[in-house]
Amino acid sequence: MTLQQELATSPSAKLSVKDVSKTFHTRGGRVQALDRISLNVNEGEFVCLVGPSGCGKSTLLNIIAGLETPDEGTVQTDGQPILGPGRDRMVMFQEPALFPWLDVFSNVMFGLKLKPGLSTAERKEVAQYYLKLVGLESFQHANIHELSGGMKQRVTLARAMAPNPRVLLMDEPFAALDALTREQLYGDLQRIWQERRKTIIFVTHNVREAACLGDRVVLFSPHPGRIREEFRVSLPRPRDINSVDLAEHATEIMRALKGHLRNSEVQE
Amino acid sequence: MKRLLTALFFFAALLAAWQIVVLSKVWSPVLVPSPASVGRYLWGALRDGTLEGSVLVTMKRLGLGYLIGLAVGVPLGMITAQFRPVRDTLGVLALGLQGLPSVCWVPLALLWFGQSEGAMLFVVVMGTLWSVILATESGVRNVNPIYVRAARTMGSRRLHTWVQVIMPASLPFIVSGMKQGWAFAWRSLMAAEIFVTILTGFGLGQLLHYGRELNAMDQVIGIMVVIVFIGLLADKVLFSPWESFLHRRWGTAK
Ligand SMILES: Nc1ncnc2c1ncn2[C@@H]1O[C@H](COP(=O)(O)OP(=O)(O)O)[C@@H](O)[C@H]1O
Ligand SMILES: [Mg+2]
């Protein structure tokens, strides 16, 4: 299999979340993290989930990843129910989860080595392709602790993309970065997404970020976590986080979000 | 280079101070032999082969027992970390026995195994095992669960996760446990060799013991120097490479 063939396999997938609920039982009592969530995502679509912390965004992402099971409801990729974690859905977690005992290249190779049907040489070629895609080909042999926060997230992105998943799940991947680095990554992520056309679900509590990246922005409100409203963002790409058009969209979404939060407070 | 010179200077000064004490004749030369006479003893023992022979005997006992301790201790530590009932039983036992000074195993070993190589081996294994179990256990329990989750999404399962994620992630703990296990094993083996004469082989501890019986202070001090030297060498050869790998990869401060 050549690199081109490998990159051409696995088209992006359609994702459907139907009536998913999840309650956590803790010592302090019950927390309903998700309340009958339904969400459909098209092939190759970039969807942003926005809401204040504690509204169940990570929980939903983990359920889609197959790392947690919903109490009720179903999640399907292309009509197939999700039964556990799988290579077709890769995750970028909120905290950096790069393995400190491996160098940059071996981190990217980790998932590739577990993917059948490729020779060692092909795996290396694929890993190199993705490191190049995120602009870190000259850092192959660096240790993880030698990278800046932004570089770490780039490696994480390369590692998640390398096995060629059909869906990419990103949980506030840029939340811990400084504004400048983040802006760079917005540009890179959009470029990479246009090149590789994955279905992406991107979680954030930053409305502007959501408007910048998403085709669609889905608003969540907490206690219990519910979907409140959806916005389409049809600005041309690549989008600049500082543009005026984008600011208008962001303001509109922000206003809606605040409204929902006020309402849910009143209900409590 | 500068560090080497500093070290050389320090040890030369130490030798000089020792020589001055001997020359001042405050203590009888029977109690404080000169560096030269210790050197003469070591040279003689090397020439007639007693020193190499006993170093070999001791290292064989230590090496074999230590390897057994590691081979049993690391998997047991992982099992202890994984299963609650094992933690509540074996874990507690390991904690208790690790606190037992390892020389306390010597009388038991003698009763069970007699004056045999088995007794020596037993003492070394007991010295190694418990700290390795405990270190592995806490290493595994301290692995950030995010690593395991990330590995699972990439298709890693059971054995692969243990070997490729949990073991390397707990390496810093395991190495420090290996180091502690080594130190305990080394101490307990010396104690056992000093107390017990075993006819199948004379170790360093036995040479030390005979030095005392013969009132040969040069032999006693000479063997002590060798024991210290082996300890240092083990640290440099066995553990330094691991530790510098850990420092380099994890970026922990020197
Ligand atoms: N493993 C868990 N055990 C108990 N409660 C949890 C667990 N995971 C999440 N929660 C609770 O569920 C709610 C939603 O959490 P989360 O999905 O992390 O929200 P978000 O990512 O939107 O900040 C929170 O109130 C959180 O405390
Ligand atoms: Mg979260």
XYZ file of C-alpha atoms and ligand atoms in Angstrom:
550
model
C 0.000 0.000 0.000
C 1.410 3.372 -0.896
C 1.064 6.469 1.200
C -1.485 7.848 -1.256
C -3.602 4.705 -1.018
C -3.428 4.727 2.751
C -4.506 8.353 2.888
C -7.324 7.702 0.446
C -8.916 4.924 2.505
C -11.367 5.553 5.326
C -13.655 8.388 4.268
C -15.144 10.535 6.994
C -18.157 9.123 8.752
C -21.642 10.207 9.606
C -22.387 10.213 13.283
C -25.692 9.989 15.029
C -26.356 10.450 18.714
C -29.858 9.600 19.772
C -31.532 10.319 23.130
C -28.349 9.804 25.098
C -28.568 10.263 28.858
C -25.912 9.739 31.451
C -26.009 10.118 35.213
C -23.012 9.834 37.509
C -23.485 8.535 41.012
C -21.000 9.987 43.417
C -20.687 10.276 47.153
C -22.134 13.752 46.958
C -25.206 12.432 45.162
C -26.312 12.073 41.562
C -25.150 14.308 38.744
C -27.084 14.162 35.529
C -24.365 14.960 33.036
C -26.434 14.445 29.896
C -30.192 14.593 29.447
C -31.615 13.086 26.246
C -29.023 14.451 23.870
C -29.618 14.001 20.151
C -27.182 15.154 17.540
C -26.517 14.292 13.919
C -23.237 15.052 12.276
C -22.635 14.725 8.550
C -19.639 13.257 6.811
C -16.770 15.673 6.882
C -18.639 18.184 8.983
C -16.906 20.318 11.606
C -19.199 20.652 14.618
C -18.381 22.659 17.727
C -20.006 21.915 21.079
C -20.092 24.983 23.277
C -21.162 25.417 26.862
C -19.884 26.342 30.291
C -17.883 23.717 32.128
C -19.871 20.979 33.776
C -22.507 20.732 31.057
C -21.432 17.281 29.945
C -19.401 18.055 26.828
C -16.507 15.800 27.801
C -18.917 13.099 28.870
C -20.603 13.156 25.463
C -17.256 13.034 23.718
C -16.160 10.082 25.842
C -19.365 8.261 25.020
C -18.811 8.804 21.308
C -15.217 7.654 21.772
C -16.560 4.480 23.374
C -14.703 5.115 26.619
C -17.965 5.480 28.536
C -21.358 3.930 28.001
C -24.575 5.925 28.029
C -27.327 4.972 30.501
C -29.859 5.372 27.728
C -29.824 6.108 24.042
C -27.584 5.052 21.182
C -24.610 6.332 19.280
C -23.911 5.160 15.753
C -21.249 5.791 13.162
C -22.586 5.141 9.671
C -25.433 3.146 11.138
C -23.153 0.903 13.205
C -23.652 1.090 16.978
C -20.562 2.057 18.993
C -19.575 -0.728 21.341
C -16.205 0.470 22.580
C -13.165 2.482 21.627
C -12.107 2.057 18.021
C -9.537 3.303 15.580
C -12.266 4.918 13.506
C -12.737 7.516 16.256
C -9.660 9.221 17.632
C -9.626 11.540 20.613
C -7.602 14.570 21.613
C -8.139 14.935 25.325
C -8.343 18.051 27.406
C -4.997 17.254 29.063
C -2.044 16.383 26.883
C -1.858 12.606 26.759
C 1.426 12.191 24.919
C 3.574 9.399 26.309
C 6.655 10.890 27.982
C 8.649 7.647 27.633
C 8.536 7.871 23.830
C 9.954 10.527 21.555
C 7.774 12.525 19.168
C 8.063 10.062 16.300
C 7.328 7.001 18.433
C 4.297 8.727 19.888
C 2.879 9.166 16.394
C 3.813 5.574 15.583
C 2.011 4.170 18.639
C -1.419 3.986 17.043
C -0.018 3.182 13.609
C 1.761 0.103 14.919
C -1.584 -1.194 16.116
C -3.153 -0.727 12.717
C -3.048 -3.908 10.645
C -2.268 -4.092 6.950
C 0.741 -1.790 6.796
C 4.424 -2.611 6.570
C 6.900 -0.962 8.917
C 8.237 1.215 6.134
C 4.738 2.366 5.252
C 3.958 3.158 8.859
C 7.053 5.293 9.091
C 6.123 7.070 5.906
C 2.627 7.787 7.203
C 3.981 9.068 10.531
C 6.355 11.349 8.686
C 3.555 12.636 6.492
C 1.491 13.677 9.505
C 4.411 15.206 11.361
C 5.025 17.251 8.290
C 1.355 18.165 8.069
C 1.504 19.670 11.556
C 4.853 21.299 10.796
C 7.016 19.280 13.160
C 9.040 17.045 10.862
C 12.267 18.443 12.268
C 11.238 17.522 15.824
C 10.854 13.789 15.223
C 13.431 12.813 17.772
C 12.621 15.417 20.385
C 11.480 14.343 23.815
C 7.992 15.376 24.833
C 9.123 17.611 27.690
C 11.221 19.619 25.262
C 8.154 20.792 23.332
C 6.115 23.907 23.976
C 2.420 23.568 24.758
C 1.457 24.356 21.178
C 3.911 21.838 19.767
C 2.602 19.185 22.130
C -0.896 19.715 20.817
C 0.387 19.499 17.256
C 2.003 16.153 18.005
C -1.200 15.011 19.662
C -3.096 16.005 16.541
C -0.633 14.116 14.340
C -0.899 11.062 16.587
C -4.698 11.167 16.465
C -4.791 11.584 12.690
C -2.107 9.033 11.856
C -4.260 5.875 12.028
C -6.626 7.663 9.647
C -9.778 7.737 11.789
C -13.121 8.607 10.313
C -14.079 10.883 13.168
C -11.839 13.164 15.204
C -13.007 14.058 18.697
C -11.322 17.097 20.204
C -11.926 18.102 23.814
C -10.841 21.696 24.440
C -7.471 20.955 22.874
C -6.314 24.554 22.840
C -7.736 25.731 26.153
C -4.381 25.746 27.933
C -2.461 27.625 25.235
C -1.628 31.303 24.984
C -3.648 33.420 22.556
C -0.967 33.712 19.882
C -0.240 30.019 19.725
C -3.942 29.329 19.670
C -4.479 31.609 16.687
C -1.769 29.780 14.791
C -3.397 26.464 15.580
C -6.809 27.673 14.392
C -5.226 28.341 11.030
C -3.414 25.011 10.981
C -6.422 23.004 12.066
C -8.581 24.536 9.330
C -5.911 23.863 6.724
C -5.457 20.266 7.885
C -9.187 19.694 8.024
C -9.593 20.936 4.476
C -6.795 18.671 3.367
C -7.944 15.540 5.168
C -11.731 16.154 5.464
C -12.398 14.326 8.705
C -15.635 14.561 10.588
C -14.657 16.654 13.599
C -16.445 17.195 16.871
C -14.722 19.974 18.714
C -15.566 20.854 22.295
C -14.861 24.289 23.686
C -16.182 26.852 26.130
C -14.875 29.654 23.928
C -17.653 30.961 21.700
C -15.341 32.842 19.365
C -13.234 29.728 18.863
C -16.374 27.771 18.023
C -17.514 30.352 15.488
C -14.069 30.375 13.950
C -13.798 26.629 13.486
C -17.257 25.133 13.163
C -19.631 24.664 10.275
C -22.141 24.347 13.036
C -22.106 25.444 16.666
C -24.192 23.504 19.158
C -25.028 25.157 22.468
C -25.181 23.184 25.690
C -26.480 24.243 29.074
C -25.696 22.511 32.365
C -27.567 20.770 35.200
C -28.638 18.625 33.442
C -26.591 18.841 30.257
C -28.920 19.630 27.374
C -28.643 20.884 23.840
C -30.322 24.275 23.599
C -29.777 25.694 20.179
C -27.742 25.365 17.016
C -26.097 27.920 14.804
C -24.781 27.554 11.287
C -21.653 29.471 10.500
C -21.240 29.773 6.770
C -18.357 32.206 6.602
C -15.729 31.384 3.978
C -12.598 29.553 5.071
C -9.955 29.925 6.227
C -11.472 32.143 8.867
C -9.597 34.695 10.889
C -10.514 34.706 14.573
C -10.157 38.512 14.635
C -12.405 39.298 11.676
C -15.452 41.494 12.116
C -17.892 39.041 10.519
C -16.786 36.370 12.875
C -17.167 38.700 15.847
C -20.782 39.305 14.836
C -21.529 35.594 14.761
C -19.774 35.116 18.067
C -21.752 37.907 19.677
C -25.009 36.415 18.485
C -24.097 32.989 19.825
C -22.873 34.451 23.101
C -26.145 36.303 23.594
C -28.093 33.116 23.016
C -25.854 31.189 25.397
C -26.323 33.765 28.159
C -30.060 33.688 27.620
C -30.150 29.905 28.059
C -27.989 30.060 31.129
C -30.274 32.650 32.711
C -33.302 30.523 31.921
C -31.801 27.401 33.402
C -30.888 29.309 36.545
C -34.460 30.521 36.870
C -35.732 26.955 36.538
C -33.501 25.790 39.368
C 37.008 16.348 33.443
C 36.863 18.941 36.187
C 34.516 16.713 38.161
C 36.910 13.802 37.791
C 39.814 15.911 39.061
C 37.778 17.117 42.015
C 36.925 13.544 42.922
C 40.542 12.414 42.499
C 41.762 15.231 44.679
C 39.213 14.406 47.368
C 40.170 10.748 47.567
C 43.877 11.554 47.485
C 43.352 13.914 50.422
C 41.465 11.184 52.256
C 44.349 8.743 51.739
C 46.844 11.369 52.858
C 44.875 12.033 56.042
C 44.776 8.306 56.739
C 48.537 8.074 56.223
C 49.127 10.992 58.582
C 47.040 9.321 61.283
C 49.102 6.153 60.877
C 52.400 8.066 60.972
C 51.370 9.951 64.090
C 51.269 6.547 65.848
C 48.344 7.496 68.073
C 46.850 4.027 67.584
C 48.630 0.771 67.265
C 49.269 -0.285 63.646
C 47.389 -3.490 64.462
C 44.218 -1.427 64.809
C 44.966 1.154 62.135
C 46.993 -0.365 59.341
C 48.632 1.905 56.809
C 47.102 2.404 53.363
C 50.141 0.671 51.954
C 49.582 -2.486 53.995
C 45.926 -2.595 52.952
C 47.068 -2.179 49.370
C 49.628 -4.977 49.872
C 46.927 -7.275 51.217
C 44.615 -6.557 48.268
C 47.432 -7.058 45.802
C 48.372 -10.354 47.426
C 44.785 -11.549 47.472
C 44.480 -10.659 43.819
C 47.694 -12.465 42.976
C 46.699 -15.700 44.680
C 43.139 -15.477 43.366
C 41.262 -15.418 46.685
C 39.854 -11.951 46.013
C 38.553 -12.656 42.507
C 37.221 -16.002 43.693
C 35.222 -14.539 46.536
C 33.999 -11.577 44.499
C 32.741 -14.056 41.951
C 31.000 -16.201 44.575
C 29.347 -13.168 46.130
C 28.264 -11.641 42.843
C 26.809 -14.933 41.680
C 24.673 -15.213 44.797
C 23.649 -11.598 44.568
C 22.984 -11.579 40.837
C 20.924 -14.733 40.803
C 18.879 -13.797 43.864
C 18.373 -10.278 42.601
C 17.145 -11.457 39.202
C 14.739 -13.888 40.844
C 13.518 -11.074 43.087
C 12.891 -8.823 40.091
C 11.303 -11.510 37.950
C 8.870 -12.372 40.720
C 8.505 -8.898 42.222
C 7.571 -6.850 39.152
C 4.642 -9.076 38.055
C 3.480 -9.474 41.652
C 3.579 -5.703 42.072
C 1.419 -5.277 38.978
C -1.075 -7.852 40.192
C -1.112 -6.153 43.584
C -1.900 -2.810 41.990
C -4.597 -4.266 39.788
C -6.659 -6.315 42.220
C -8.042 -4.862 45.400
C -8.072 -8.167 47.366
C -4.407 -8.729 46.504
C -3.586 -5.212 47.632
C -5.336 -5.794 50.950
C -3.437 -9.037 51.537
C -0.155 -9.378 49.689
C 0.251 -5.608 49.625
C 0.033 -5.374 53.394
C 2.365 -8.349 53.805
C 4.915 -6.745 51.478
C 4.722 -3.480 53.375
C 5.312 -5.292 56.668
C 8.140 -7.472 55.441
C 9.867 -4.615 53.652
C 10.101 -2.918 57.032
C 11.824 -5.969 58.468
C 15.594 -5.385 58.391
C 16.680 -7.961 55.867
C 19.388 -9.398 58.117
C 16.505 -10.782 60.213
C 15.962 -13.364 57.468
C 19.336 -14.970 58.162
C 18.383 -17.145 61.143
C 15.264 -18.364 59.357
C 17.191 -19.109 56.193
C 19.691 -21.162 58.202
C 16.965 -23.202 59.869
C 15.185 -23.861 56.606
C 18.063 -24.364 54.234
C 21.017 -25.187 56.460
C 24.455 -23.832 55.663
C 23.876 -23.913 51.937
C 23.737 -21.755 48.843
C 19.968 -22.003 49.161
C 20.124 -20.029 52.388
C 22.149 -17.271 50.733
C 19.814 -17.121 47.796
C 16.802 -16.975 50.065
C 18.210 -14.024 51.974
C 18.955 -12.107 48.785
C 15.523 -12.790 47.301
C 13.809 -11.649 50.492
C 15.927 -8.515 50.475
C 14.929 -7.686 46.907
C 11.380 -8.880 46.563
C 9.351 -6.699 48.906
C 10.680 -3.336 47.846
C 10.306 -4.281 44.197
C 6.695 -5.332 44.759
C 5.882 -2.128 46.609
C 7.605 0.151 44.114
C 5.958 -1.522 41.132
C 2.608 -1.348 42.837
C 2.826 2.353 43.554
C 4.262 2.960 40.101
C 1.298 1.293 38.441
C -1.186 3.046 40.666
C 0.370 6.403 39.852
C 0.089 5.983 36.098
C -2.026 8.837 34.772
C -5.257 7.153 33.611
C -5.293 9.440 30.578
C -2.424 7.398 29.099
C -4.446 4.221 29.280
C -7.488 5.922 27.792
C -5.470 7.386 24.946
C -3.929 3.973 24.271
C -7.344 2.346 24.247
C -8.658 4.730 21.600
C -5.642 3.807 19.488
C -6.568 0.151 19.692
C -4.361 -0.994 22.559
C -5.830 -3.740 24.727
C -4.982 -5.795 27.801
C -1.455 -7.220 27.445
C -0.382 -4.598 24.930
C -1.527 -1.853 27.287
C 0.370 -3.421 30.192
C 3.602 -3.859 28.311
C 3.538 -0.731 26.157
C 1.851 1.768 28.452
C 1.579 0.850 32.098
C 5.074 -0.608 32.466
C 6.957 2.232 30.796
C 4.751 4.814 32.502
C 5.666 3.381 35.895
C 9.333 2.995 35.044
C 10.523 5.837 37.296
C 8.990 4.062 40.283
C 10.172 0.624 39.215
C 13.757 1.796 38.793
C 13.836 3.373 42.221
C 12.369 0.156 43.628
C 15.025 -1.859 41.815
C 17.651 0.346 43.341
C 16.291 -0.024 46.823
C 15.901 -3.771 46.325
C 19.525 -3.960 45.257
C 20.680 -2.066 48.330
C 18.690 -4.304 50.669
C 19.866 -7.466 48.940
C 23.489 -6.368 49.084
C 23.326 -5.558 52.784
C 21.570 -8.758 53.730
C 23.919 -10.919 51.705
C 26.944 -9.380 53.446
C 25.351 -10.007 56.821
C 24.605 -13.600 55.893
C 28.109 -14.218 54.610
C 29.669 -12.786 57.726
C 27.525 -14.893 60.033
C 27.505 -18.108 58.115
C 30.292 -20.187 56.685
C 29.236 -22.078 53.632
C 31.601 -24.651 52.325
C 30.493 -24.408 48.708
C 32.048 -20.999 48.337
C 33.758 -18.223 50.246
C 32.251 -14.844 49.556
C 33.489 -11.395 50.465
C 31.618 -11.480 53.750
C 33.475 -14.635 54.710
C 36.810 -13.036 53.887
C 35.840 -10.142 56.115
C 34.930 -12.566 58.876
C 38.245 -14.411 58.659
C 40.080 -11.125 58.681
C 38.569 -10.446 62.054
C 39.325 -13.961 63.348
C 42.937 -13.564 62.306
C 43.104 -10.043 63.690
C 44.202 -9.014 60.191
C 43.061 -5.423 60.116
C 44.563 -4.881 56.661
C 42.309 -7.664 55.354
C 39.223 -6.278 57.115
C 39.715 -2.801 55.735
C 40.785 -4.086 52.326
C 37.602 -6.129 51.933
C 35.494 -3.205 53.123
C 37.060 -1.079 50.422
C 36.195 -3.740 47.853
C 32.602 -3.906 49.081
C 32.227 -0.138 48.856
C 33.774 -0.198 45.411
C 31.343 -2.861 44.176
C 28.445 -0.836 45.516
C 29.597 2.235 43.616
C 30.225 0.254 40.470
C 26.783 -1.344 40.611
C 25.238 2.073 40.916
C 27.140 3.373 37.909
C 26.708 0.291 35.729
C 23.254 -0.957 36.687
C 21.289 2.122 37.557
C 22.895 5.221 36.103
C 21.976 4.338 32.507
C 18.318 3.890 33.479
C 18.286 7.027 35.515
C 19.855 9.149 32.844
C 17.377 7.724 30.319
C 14.544 8.690 32.658
C 15.966 12.154 33.198
C 16.399 12.706 29.509
C 12.986 11.442 28.449
C 10.860 12.699 31.308
C 12.814 15.895 31.672
C 13.109 15.486 35.428
C 15.764 17.675 36.974
C 19.256 16.339 37.530
N -16.454 10.172 36.188
C -17.318 11.034 36.751
N -17.820 10.777 37.969
C -18.688 11.632 38.546
N -19.122 12.758 37.996
C -18.656 13.082 36.779
C -17.733 12.234 36.100
N -17.444 12.797 34.907
C -18.154 13.936 34.850
N -18.902 14.123 35.978
C -19.812 15.216 36.234
O -20.657 15.356 35.128
C -20.821 16.713 34.786
C -20.384 16.943 33.364
O -18.968 16.805 33.292
P -18.138 17.003 31.956
O -18.686 16.114 30.925
O -16.709 16.851 32.308
O -18.455 18.520 31.611
P -17.683 19.535 30.670
O -16.704 18.774 29.850
O -18.765 20.174 29.865
O -17.026 20.525 31.557
C -20.046 17.516 35.798
O -20.928 17.997 36.774
C -19.078 16.532 36.368
O -18.808 16.838 37.704
Mg -14.644 18.973 29.757
